[in-house]
Amino acid sequence: MRKMTTLLLTFLFPMMLGFSHAPTGSKHPTTVPVQMQVKHNQQESIPVLMYHCISKGNNYLYVPPEQFEHQLVSLQKDGYTTITASELLSFWERGTVLPKKPVLITLDDGYEDNYTNAFPILKKHRAKATIFVVTGAVGRPNYMSWQQLEEMNKSGLVDLESHTVHHRNTRKITDEEFRTELIDSKQALESHLNKKIVIFAFPFGESKPSSAAILQESGYRIAFSTSKGLAHYPDGKYRLKRLEMFAQDSPPAIIAEASKPKKKPLLPDPFSILASIKL
């Protein structure tokens, strides 16, 4: 009995003190303070892929289903595991653990082909994705219905988040109009899906200096732009970068390129500068 009590205390005591298991993907996790783990996690850059339509079309927004599946399979073969935006938020804010090579697949706007074409592929490969929904378009031609959204939400594979009500460019509306778009979209999604909505993606990727404060006031925790790069929390949690995917792209190659350290500009040689100056 004494031995069992000792084992229980050994396991529970760190949890009572606010410790968590880390690091990400470790086979033998150690216990570290949650706040320390949060700070560590927030330094990690995560690839976030951006899609729109998963069907055949005549512009860059379209990725045919067979290409989307090929890209997903190429990620899995390269060791990547798909996560949701909610899991990424928990990783950054609560110090939770992610797979060794996480990747977040996002789809903007809520087109019907996300349900008819992308969703079956996600289910086939047990992959996760996040869809940013324009709530004012739900039920319109070429967009998903609430019934379809509810089915995806219950699957455990799809995370549904906000993309405003009317897909208006943030730079071209007033702060009060932006606040209304955020709150009304949030309320519509929460009412239909019975979940908290705290994640946002900017229509057209556009934001302005006041956007972050309005997002925070409206109950949002992170937001995604369309700026190219890896999502890095210290760069600004309300302007997280993504990597836009096209039909011909290889996601592992795109991620590898974005992960390369940025070359620092070489400082000019002071002796060369002095030599060029005419005295």
PDB file of C-alpha atoms in Angstrom:
ATOM      1  CA  MET A   1       0.000   0.000   0.000  1.00  0.00           C
ATOM      2  CA  ARG A   2       2.817   2.376   0.940  1.00  0.00           C
ATOM      3  CA  LYS A   3       4.574   1.611  -2.360  1.00  0.00           C
ATOM      4  CA  MET A   4       1.413   2.407  -4.359  1.00  0.00           C
ATOM      5  CA  THR A   5       0.942   5.692  -2.469  1.00  0.00           C
ATOM      6  CA  THR A   6       4.532   6.669  -3.229  1.00  0.00           C
ATOM      7  CA  LEU A   7       4.019   5.953  -6.937  1.00  0.00           C
ATOM      8  CA  LEU A   8       0.837   8.001  -7.035  1.00  0.00           C
ATOM      9  CA  LEU A   9       2.503  10.955  -5.328  1.00  0.00           C
ATOM     10  CA  THR A  10       5.446  10.735  -7.725  1.00  0.00           C
ATOM     11  CA  PHE A  11       3.055  11.026 -10.673  1.00  0.00           C
ATOM     12  CA  LEU A  12       0.552  13.522  -9.265  1.00  0.00           C
ATOM     13  CA  PHE A  13       2.839  15.926  -7.399  1.00  0.00           C
ATOM     14  CA  PRO A  14       4.384  17.517 -10.516  1.00  0.00           C
ATOM     15  CA  MET A  15       0.898  17.923 -12.017  1.00  0.00           C
ATOM     16  CA  MET A  16      -0.323  19.665  -8.851  1.00  0.00           C
ATOM     17  CA  LEU A  17       2.578  22.076  -9.155  1.00  0.00           C
ATOM     18  CA  GLY A  18       1.676  22.913 -12.751  1.00  0.00           C
ATOM     19  CA  PHE A  19       4.226  20.765 -14.546  1.00  0.00           C
ATOM     20  CA  SER A  20       3.720  19.229 -17.976  1.00  0.00           C
ATOM     21  CA  HIS A  21       5.445  16.674 -20.140  1.00  0.00           C
ATOM     22  CA  ALA A  22       7.887  17.815 -22.809  1.00  0.00           C
ATOM     23  CA  PRO A  23       9.516  18.131 -25.282  1.00  0.00           C
ATOM     24  CA  THR A  24       7.403  17.674 -28.428  1.00  0.00           C
ATOM     25  CA  GLY A  25       7.599  14.231 -29.982  1.00  0.00           C
ATOM     26  CA  SER A  26       9.858  12.818 -27.269  1.00  0.00           C
ATOM     27  CA  LYS A  27       9.585   9.080 -26.549  1.00  0.00           C
ATOM     28  CA  HIS A  28      10.732   9.669 -22.977  1.00  0.00           C
ATOM     29  CA  PRO A  29       9.187  13.008 -21.924  1.00  0.00           C
ATOM     30  CA  THR A  30      10.461  14.825 -18.891  1.00  0.00           C
ATOM     31  CA  THR A  31       8.524  17.142 -16.581  1.00  0.00           C
ATOM     32  CA  VAL A  32       9.066  20.883 -16.859  1.00  0.00           C
ATOM     33  CA  PRO A  33       7.089  23.864 -15.523  1.00  0.00           C
ATOM     34  CA  VAL A  34       4.160  24.723 -17.801  1.00  0.00           C
ATOM     35  CA  GLN A  35       5.239  28.341 -18.244  1.00  0.00           C
ATOM     36  CA  MET A  36       8.723  27.236 -19.256  1.00  0.00           C
ATOM     37  CA  GLN A  37       7.233  24.801 -21.773  1.00  0.00           C
ATOM     38  CA  VAL A  38       4.943  27.540 -23.145  1.00  0.00           C
ATOM     39  CA  LYS A  39       7.884  29.859 -23.696  1.00  0.00           C
ATOM     40  CA  HIS A  40       9.773  27.053 -25.419  1.00  0.00           C
ATOM     41  CA  ASN A  41       6.805  26.180 -27.647  1.00  0.00           C
ATOM     42  CA  GLN A  42       6.280  29.800 -28.659  1.00  0.00           C
ATOM     43  CA  GLN A  43       9.750  29.853 -30.168  1.00  0.00           C
ATOM     44  CA  GLU A  44       8.921  27.008 -32.538  1.00  0.00           C
ATOM     45  CA  SER A  45       7.878  27.873 -36.097  1.00  0.00           C
ATOM     46  CA  ILE A  46       5.084  25.755 -37.573  1.00  0.00           C
ATOM     47  CA  PRO A  47       4.256  25.309 -41.277  1.00  0.00           C
ATOM     48  CA  VAL A  48       0.689  26.346 -42.112  1.00  0.00           C
ATOM     49  CA  LEU A  49      -0.489  25.527 -45.627  1.00  0.00           C
ATOM     50  CA  MET A  50      -3.220  27.608 -47.269  1.00  0.00           C
ATOM     51  CA  TYR A  51      -5.801  26.327 -49.747  1.00  0.00           C
ATOM     52  CA  HIS A  52      -9.133  27.590 -51.054  1.00  0.00           C
ATOM     53  CA  CYS A  53     -10.983  25.428 -53.614  1.00  0.00           C
ATOM     54  CA  ILE A  54     -10.316  21.697 -53.904  1.00  0.00           C
ATOM     55  CA  SER A  55     -11.602  21.146 -57.430  1.00  0.00           C
ATOM     56  CA  LYS A  56     -10.626  21.765 -61.034  1.00  0.00           C
ATOM     57  CA  GLY A  57     -10.696  25.413 -62.054  1.00  0.00           C
ATOM     58  CA  ASN A  58      -9.050  28.042 -64.166  1.00  0.00           C
ATOM     59  CA  ASN A  59      -7.245  30.178 -61.594  1.00  0.00           C
ATOM     60  CA  TYR A  60      -4.693  29.834 -58.809  1.00  0.00           C
ATOM     61  CA  LEU A  61      -7.321  29.284 -56.089  1.00  0.00           C
ATOM     62  CA  TYR A  62      -8.128  25.815 -57.430  1.00  0.00           C
ATOM     63  CA  VAL A  63      -6.245  22.646 -56.533  1.00  0.00           C
ATOM     64  CA  PRO A  64      -7.722  19.487 -58.137  1.00  0.00           C
ATOM     65  CA  PRO A  65      -8.693  16.736 -55.648  1.00  0.00           C
ATOM     66  CA  GLU A  66      -6.113  14.287 -57.001  1.00  0.00           C
ATOM     67  CA  GLN A  67      -3.374  16.885 -56.541  1.00  0.00           C
ATOM     68  CA  PHE A  68      -4.594  17.723 -53.037  1.00  0.00           C
ATOM     69  CA  GLU A  69      -4.472  14.023 -52.122  1.00  0.00           C
ATOM     70  CA  HIS A  70      -1.027  13.645 -53.682  1.00  0.00           C
ATOM     71  CA  GLN A  71       0.229  16.624 -51.648  1.00  0.00           C
ATOM     72  CA  LEU A  72      -1.270  15.223 -48.446  1.00  0.00           C
ATOM     73  CA  VAL A  73       0.278  11.798 -49.031  1.00  0.00           C
ATOM     74  CA  SER A  74       3.657  13.392 -49.785  1.00  0.00           C
ATOM     75  CA  LEU A  75       3.516  15.160 -46.414  1.00  0.00           C
ATOM     76  CA  GLN A  76       2.696  11.948 -44.567  1.00  0.00           C
ATOM     77  CA  LYS A  77       5.453  10.039 -46.365  1.00  0.00           C
ATOM     78  CA  ASP A  78       7.893  12.763 -45.334  1.00  0.00           C
ATOM     79  CA  GLY A  79       6.975  12.230 -41.689  1.00  0.00           C
ATOM     80  CA  TYR A  80       4.552  15.118 -41.191  1.00  0.00           C
ATOM     81  CA  THR A  81       1.449  14.816 -39.018  1.00  0.00           C
ATOM     82  CA  THR A  82      -1.500  17.121 -39.606  1.00  0.00           C
ATOM     83  CA  ILE A  83      -2.839  19.185 -36.707  1.00  0.00           C
ATOM     84  CA  THR A  84      -5.649  21.718 -36.289  1.00  0.00           C
ATOM     85  CA  ALA A  85      -5.435  25.427 -35.527  1.00  0.00           C
ATOM     86  CA  SER A  86      -6.941  24.716 -32.100  1.00  0.00           C
ATOM     87  CA  GLU A  87      -4.150  22.232 -31.359  1.00  0.00           C
ATOM     88  CA  LEU A  88      -1.579  24.795 -32.444  1.00  0.00           C
ATOM     89  CA  LEU A  89      -3.142  27.388 -30.128  1.00  0.00           C
ATOM     90  CA  SER A  90      -3.024  24.938 -27.219  1.00  0.00           C
ATOM     91  CA  PHE A  91       0.626  24.192 -28.008  1.00  0.00           C
ATOM     92  CA  TRP A  92       1.490  27.898 -27.842  1.00  0.00           C
ATOM     93  CA  GLU A  93      -0.699  28.906 -24.903  1.00  0.00           C
ATOM     94  CA  ARG A  94      -0.892  25.822 -22.678  1.00  0.00           C
ATOM     95  CA  GLY A  95       2.386  24.069 -23.428  1.00  0.00           C
ATOM     96  CA  THR A  96       0.756  20.937 -24.842  1.00  0.00           C
ATOM     97  CA  VAL A  97       2.655  18.459 -27.012  1.00  0.00           C
ATOM     98  CA  LEU A  98       2.520  18.264 -30.809  1.00  0.00           C
ATOM     99  CA  PRO A  99       3.809  15.502 -33.089  1.00  0.00           C
ATOM    100  CA  LYS A 100       7.465  15.623 -34.099  1.00  0.00           C
ATOM    101  CA  LYS A 101       6.772  17.194 -37.529  1.00  0.00           C
ATOM    102  CA  PRO A 102       3.450  19.047 -37.275  1.00  0.00           C
ATOM    103  CA  VAL A 103       1.791  20.720 -40.248  1.00  0.00           C
ATOM    104  CA  LEU A 104      -1.454  22.698 -40.316  1.00  0.00           C
ATOM    105  CA  ILE A 105      -3.650  22.524 -43.429  1.00  0.00           C
ATOM    106  CA  THR A 106      -6.045  25.464 -43.785  1.00  0.00           C
ATOM    107  CA  LEU A 107      -8.805  26.133 -46.309  1.00  0.00           C
ATOM    108  CA  ASP A 108     -10.310  29.602 -46.643  1.00  0.00           C
ATOM    109  CA  ASP A 109     -13.908  30.707 -47.296  1.00  0.00           C
ATOM    110  CA  GLY A 110     -15.911  27.480 -46.861  1.00  0.00           C
ATOM    111  CA  TYR A 111     -16.493  26.359 -50.452  1.00  0.00           C
ATOM    112  CA  GLU A 112     -18.709  23.319 -50.978  1.00  0.00           C
ATOM    113  CA  ASP A 113     -15.862  21.366 -52.563  1.00  0.00           C
ATOM    114  CA  ASN A 114     -14.176  21.407 -49.164  1.00  0.00           C
ATOM    115  CA  TYR A 115     -16.954  19.026 -48.119  1.00  0.00           C
ATOM    116  CA  THR A 116     -17.508  17.067 -51.343  1.00  0.00           C
ATOM    117  CA  ASN A 117     -13.842  16.696 -52.358  1.00  0.00           C
ATOM    118  CA  ALA A 118     -11.454  17.537 -49.515  1.00  0.00           C
ATOM    119  CA  PHE A 119     -13.366  15.948 -46.631  1.00  0.00           C
ATOM    120  CA  PRO A 120     -13.427  12.402 -48.108  1.00  0.00           C
ATOM    121  CA  ILE A 121      -9.663  12.648 -48.713  1.00  0.00           C
ATOM    122  CA  LEU A 122      -9.070  13.782 -45.140  1.00  0.00           C
ATOM    123  CA  LYS A 123     -11.159  10.874 -43.828  1.00  0.00           C
ATOM    124  CA  LYS A 124      -9.395   8.373 -46.093  1.00  0.00           C
ATOM    125  CA  HIS A 125      -5.973   9.379 -44.754  1.00  0.00           C
ATOM    126  CA  ARG A 126      -7.099  10.267 -41.203  1.00  0.00           C
ATOM    127  CA  ALA A 127      -5.752  13.777 -41.712  1.00  0.00           C
ATOM    128  CA  LYS A 128      -6.830  16.981 -40.014  1.00  0.00           C
ATOM    129  CA  ALA A 129      -7.544  20.429 -41.436  1.00  0.00           C
ATOM    130  CA  THR A 130      -8.907  23.824 -40.408  1.00  0.00           C
ATOM    131  CA  ILE A 131     -11.514  25.683 -42.475  1.00  0.00           C
ATOM    132  CA  PHE A 132     -12.045  29.422 -42.084  1.00  0.00           C
ATOM    133  CA  VAL A 133     -15.737  30.006 -42.787  1.00  0.00           C
ATOM    134  CA  VAL A 134     -17.409  33.115 -44.240  1.00  0.00           C
ATOM    135  CA  THR A 135     -20.656  32.744 -42.284  1.00  0.00           C
ATOM    136  CA  GLY A 136     -22.705  35.037 -44.531  1.00  0.00           C
ATOM    137  CA  ALA A 137     -22.022  32.689 -47.454  1.00  0.00           C
ATOM    138  CA  VAL A 138     -23.150  29.494 -45.700  1.00  0.00           C
ATOM    139  CA  GLY A 139     -25.954  27.846 -47.668  1.00  0.00           C
ATOM    140  CA  ARG A 140     -25.360  29.901 -50.807  1.00  0.00           C
ATOM    141  CA  PRO A 141     -24.521  28.206 -54.140  1.00  0.00           C
ATOM    142  CA  ASN A 142     -20.967  26.747 -54.161  1.00  0.00           C
ATOM    143  CA  TYR A 143     -20.642  27.135 -50.384  1.00  0.00           C
ATOM    144  CA  MET A 144     -21.207  24.599 -47.625  1.00  0.00           C
ATOM    145  CA  SER A 145     -24.442  24.339 -45.668  1.00  0.00           C
ATOM    146  CA  TRP A 146     -24.699  24.395 -41.904  1.00  0.00           C
ATOM    147  CA  GLN A 147     -25.565  20.701 -41.993  1.00  0.00           C
ATOM    148  CA  GLN A 148     -22.334  19.921 -43.842  1.00  0.00           C
ATOM    149  CA  LEU A 149     -20.320  22.096 -41.470  1.00  0.00           C
ATOM    150  CA  GLU A 150     -21.873  20.397 -38.454  1.00  0.00           C
ATOM    151  CA  GLU A 151     -20.985  16.958 -39.862  1.00  0.00           C
ATOM    152  CA  MET A 152     -17.374  17.991 -40.419  1.00  0.00           C
ATOM    153  CA  ASN A 153     -17.174  19.525 -36.966  1.00  0.00           C
ATOM    154  CA  LYS A 154     -18.348  16.284 -35.337  1.00  0.00           C
ATOM    155  CA  SER A 155     -15.794  14.201 -37.280  1.00  0.00           C
ATOM    156  CA  GLY A 156     -12.897  15.295 -35.078  1.00  0.00           C
ATOM    157  CA  LEU A 157     -10.828  15.902 -38.206  1.00  0.00           C
ATOM    158  CA  VAL A 158     -11.953  19.408 -39.133  1.00  0.00           C
ATOM    159  CA  ASP A 159     -11.577  22.552 -37.048  1.00  0.00           C
ATOM    160  CA  LEU A 160     -13.999  25.319 -38.159  1.00  0.00           C
ATOM    161  CA  GLU A 161     -13.040  28.912 -37.403  1.00  0.00           C
ATOM    162  CA  SER A 162     -13.929  32.490 -38.388  1.00  0.00           C
ATOM    163  CA  HIS A 163     -13.318  34.312 -41.679  1.00  0.00           C
ATOM    164  CA  THR A 164     -15.823  37.161 -41.050  1.00  0.00           C
ATOM    165  CA  VAL A 165     -19.455  37.367 -42.200  1.00  0.00           C
ATOM    166  CA  HIS A 166     -19.095  39.080 -45.575  1.00  0.00           C
ATOM    167  CA  HIS A 167     -15.414  38.575 -46.518  1.00  0.00           C
ATOM    168  CA  ARG A 168     -14.718  42.301 -46.428  1.00  0.00           C
ATOM    169  CA  ASN A 169     -11.221  43.707 -46.676  1.00  0.00           C
ATOM    170  CA  THR A 170     -10.209  44.859 -43.194  1.00  0.00           C
ATOM    171  CA  ARG A 171      -8.291  47.822 -44.601  1.00  0.00           C
ATOM    172  CA  LYS A 172     -11.386  49.142 -46.374  1.00  0.00           C
ATOM    173  CA  ILE A 173     -13.859  49.112 -43.486  1.00  0.00           C
ATOM    174  CA  THR A 174     -14.067  51.025 -40.223  1.00  0.00           C
ATOM    175  CA  ASP A 175     -12.910  49.567 -36.927  1.00  0.00           C
ATOM    176  CA  GLU A 176     -16.529  49.310 -35.787  1.00  0.00           C
ATOM    177  CA  GLU A 177     -17.500  47.444 -38.956  1.00  0.00           C
ATOM    178  CA  PHE A 178     -14.594  45.065 -38.438  1.00  0.00           C
ATOM    179  CA  ARG A 179     -15.650  44.460 -34.836  1.00  0.00           C
ATOM    180  CA  THR A 180     -19.191  43.643 -35.999  1.00  0.00           C
ATOM    181  CA  GLU A 181     -17.863  41.192 -38.612  1.00  0.00           C
ATOM    182  CA  LEU A 182     -15.800  39.441 -35.945  1.00  0.00           C
ATOM    183  CA  ILE A 183     -18.531  39.215 -33.311  1.00  0.00           C
ATOM    184  CA  ASP A 184     -21.374  38.235 -35.664  1.00  0.00           C
ATOM    185  CA  SER A 185     -19.270  35.531 -37.327  1.00  0.00           C
ATOM    186  CA  LYS A 186     -18.151  34.203 -33.953  1.00  0.00           C
ATOM    187  CA  GLN A 187     -21.712  34.067 -32.634  1.00  0.00           C
ATOM    188  CA  ALA A 188     -23.067  32.303 -35.736  1.00  0.00           C
ATOM    189  CA  LEU A 189     -20.387  29.606 -35.632  1.00  0.00           C
ATOM    190  CA  GLU A 190     -20.679  29.081 -31.882  1.00  0.00           C
ATOM    191  CA  SER A 191     -24.471  28.817 -32.111  1.00  0.00           C
ATOM    192  CA  HIS A 192     -24.450  26.183 -34.869  1.00  0.00           C
ATOM    193  CA  LEU A 193     -21.374  24.201 -33.866  1.00  0.00           C
ATOM    194  CA  ASN A 194     -21.561  24.397 -30.074  1.00  0.00           C
ATOM    195  CA  LYS A 195     -17.869  25.267 -29.727  1.00  0.00           C
ATOM    196  CA  LYS A 196     -15.809  28.295 -28.788  1.00  0.00           C
ATOM    197  CA  ILE A 197     -14.492  30.294 -31.741  1.00  0.00           C
ATOM    198  CA  VAL A 198     -11.209  32.019 -30.914  1.00  0.00           C
ATOM    199  CA  ILE A 199      -9.222  31.751 -34.173  1.00  0.00           C
ATOM    200  CA  PHE A 200      -9.459  33.991 -37.234  1.00  0.00           C
ATOM    201  CA  ALA A 201      -8.077  34.396 -40.745  1.00  0.00           C
ATOM    202  CA  PHE A 202      -8.063  37.781 -42.480  1.00  0.00           C
ATOM    203  CA  PRO A 203      -9.947  38.016 -45.793  1.00  0.00           C
ATOM    204  CA  PHE A 204      -7.390  38.902 -48.463  1.00  0.00           C
ATOM    205  CA  GLY A 205      -4.792  38.610 -45.670  1.00  0.00           C
ATOM    206  CA  GLU A 206      -5.206  42.325 -45.022  1.00  0.00           C
ATOM    207  CA  SER A 207      -4.954  43.930 -41.589  1.00  0.00           C
ATOM    208  CA  LYS A 208      -4.201  47.361 -40.141  1.00  0.00           C
ATOM    209  CA  PRO A 209      -2.577  48.637 -36.918  1.00  0.00           C
ATOM    210  CA  SER A 210      -5.845  48.584 -34.968  1.00  0.00           C
ATOM    211  CA  SER A 211      -6.772  45.025 -35.990  1.00  0.00           C
ATOM    212  CA  ALA A 212      -4.911  43.199 -33.208  1.00  0.00           C
ATOM    213  CA  ALA A 213      -6.586  45.151 -30.408  1.00  0.00           C
ATOM    214  CA  ILE A 214     -10.045  44.652 -31.937  1.00  0.00           C
ATOM    215  CA  LEU A 215      -9.438  40.920 -32.343  1.00  0.00           C
ATOM    216  CA  GLN A 216      -8.362  40.628 -28.718  1.00  0.00           C
ATOM    217  CA  GLU A 217     -11.363  42.639 -27.496  1.00  0.00           C
ATOM    218  CA  SER A 218     -13.664  40.410 -29.544  1.00  0.00           C
ATOM    219  CA  GLY A 219     -12.367  37.234 -27.920  1.00  0.00           C
ATOM    220  CA  TYR A 220      -9.922  35.967 -30.548  1.00  0.00           C
ATOM    221  CA  ARG A 221      -6.573  34.495 -29.507  1.00  0.00           C
ATOM    222  CA  ILE A 222      -4.653  34.155 -32.795  1.00  0.00           C
ATOM    223  CA  ALA A 223      -5.154  35.202 -36.418  1.00  0.00           C
ATOM    224  CA  PHE A 224      -3.668  34.185 -39.752  1.00  0.00           C
ATOM    225  CA  SER A 225      -2.623  36.394 -42.649  1.00  0.00           C
ATOM    226  CA  THR A 226      -1.596  35.434 -46.182  1.00  0.00           C
ATOM    227  CA  SER A 227       1.982  36.636 -45.728  1.00  0.00           C
ATOM    228  CA  LYS A 228       4.419  33.972 -46.867  1.00  0.00           C
ATOM    229  CA  GLY A 229       6.430  32.094 -44.263  1.00  0.00           C
ATOM    230  CA  LEU A 230       6.197  29.823 -41.244  1.00  0.00           C
ATOM    231  CA  ALA A 231       3.859  30.684 -38.378  1.00  0.00           C
ATOM    232  CA  HIS A 232       6.047  32.096 -35.612  1.00  0.00           C
ATOM    233  CA  TYR A 233       4.322  33.316 -32.437  1.00  0.00           C
ATOM    234  CA  PRO A 234       6.884  36.053 -31.579  1.00  0.00           C
ATOM    235  CA  ASP A 235       6.314  37.648 -35.011  1.00  0.00           C
ATOM    236  CA  GLY A 236       2.814  38.566 -33.840  1.00  0.00           C
ATOM    237  CA  LYS A 237       0.011  36.211 -32.847  1.00  0.00           C
ATOM    238  CA  TYR A 238      -2.504  38.218 -34.880  1.00  0.00           C
ATOM    239  CA  ARG A 239      -0.510  38.148 -38.119  1.00  0.00           C
ATOM    240  CA  LEU A 240       0.670  34.562 -38.401  1.00  0.00           C
ATOM    241  CA  LYS A 241       2.166  33.605 -41.754  1.00  0.00           C
ATOM    242  CA  ARG A 242       1.105  30.803 -44.087  1.00  0.00           C
ATOM    243  CA  LEU A 243       2.362  29.056 -47.208  1.00  0.00           C
ATOM    244  CA  GLU A 244      -0.050  29.191 -50.124  1.00  0.00           C
ATOM    245  CA  MET A 245      -0.311  25.926 -52.030  1.00  0.00           C
ATOM    246  CA  PHE A 246      -0.769  25.616 -55.787  1.00  0.00           C
ATOM    247  CA  ALA A 247      -1.613  22.509 -57.821  1.00  0.00           C
ATOM    248  CA  GLN A 248       1.964  21.925 -58.966  1.00  0.00           C
ATOM    249  CA  ASP A 249       3.577  22.420 -55.543  1.00  0.00           C
ATOM    250  CA  SER A 250       5.394  19.865 -53.398  1.00  0.00           C
ATOM    251  CA  PRO A 251       4.496  20.776 -49.788  1.00  0.00           C
ATOM    252  CA  PRO A 252       7.616  19.154 -48.231  1.00  0.00           C
ATOM    253  CA  ALA A 253       9.819  21.133 -50.626  1.00  0.00           C
ATOM    254  CA  ILE A 254       7.930  24.378 -49.937  1.00  0.00           C
ATOM    255  CA  ILE A 255       8.246  23.840 -46.181  1.00  0.00           C
ATOM    256  CA  ALA A 256      11.937  22.989 -46.470  1.00  0.00           C
ATOM    257  CA  GLU A 257      12.570  26.179 -48.435  1.00  0.00           C
ATOM    258  CA  ALA A 258      10.642  28.315 -45.913  1.00  0.00           C
ATOM    259  CA  SER A 259      12.559  26.683 -43.038  1.00  0.00           C
ATOM    260  CA  LYS A 260      15.974  27.702 -44.319  1.00  0.00           C
ATOM    261  CA  PRO A 261      17.718  30.261 -42.094  1.00  0.00           C
ATOM    262  CA  LYS A 262      17.489  33.723 -43.547  1.00  0.00           C
ATOM    263  CA  LYS A 263      20.801  35.031 -44.750  1.00  0.00           C
ATOM    264  CA  LYS A 264      21.896  38.154 -42.967  1.00  0.00           C
ATOM    265  CA  PRO A 265      22.940  40.961 -45.317  1.00  0.00           C
ATOM    266  CA  LEU A 266      26.696  41.267 -45.548  1.00  0.00           C
ATOM    267  CA  LEU A 267      28.096  44.443 -44.065  1.00  0.00           C
ATOM    268  CA  PRO A 268      30.121  46.513 -46.500  1.00  0.00           C
ATOM    269  CA  ASP A 269      33.882  46.298 -46.131  1.00  0.00           C
ATOM    270  CA  PRO A 270      34.930  49.552 -44.373  1.00  0.00           C
ATOM    271  CA  PHE A 271      38.323  49.523 -46.113  1.00  0.00           C
ATOM    272  CA  SER A 272      36.619  49.364 -49.515  1.00  0.00           C
ATOM    273  CA  ILE A 273      34.430  52.316 -48.562  1.00  0.00           C
ATOM    274  CA  LEU A 274      37.457  54.335 -47.432  1.00  0.00           C
ATOM    275  CA  ALA A 275      39.350  53.468 -50.602  1.00  0.00           C
ATOM    276  CA  SER A 276      36.457  54.728 -52.744  1.00  0.00           C
ATOM    277  CA  ILE A 277      36.333  58.099 -51.053  1.00  0.00           C
ATOM    278  CA  LYS A 278      38.154  60.776 -52.983  1.00  0.00           C
ATOM    279  CA  LEU A 279      40.121  62.947 -50.623  1.00  0.00           C
TER     280      LEU A 279
END
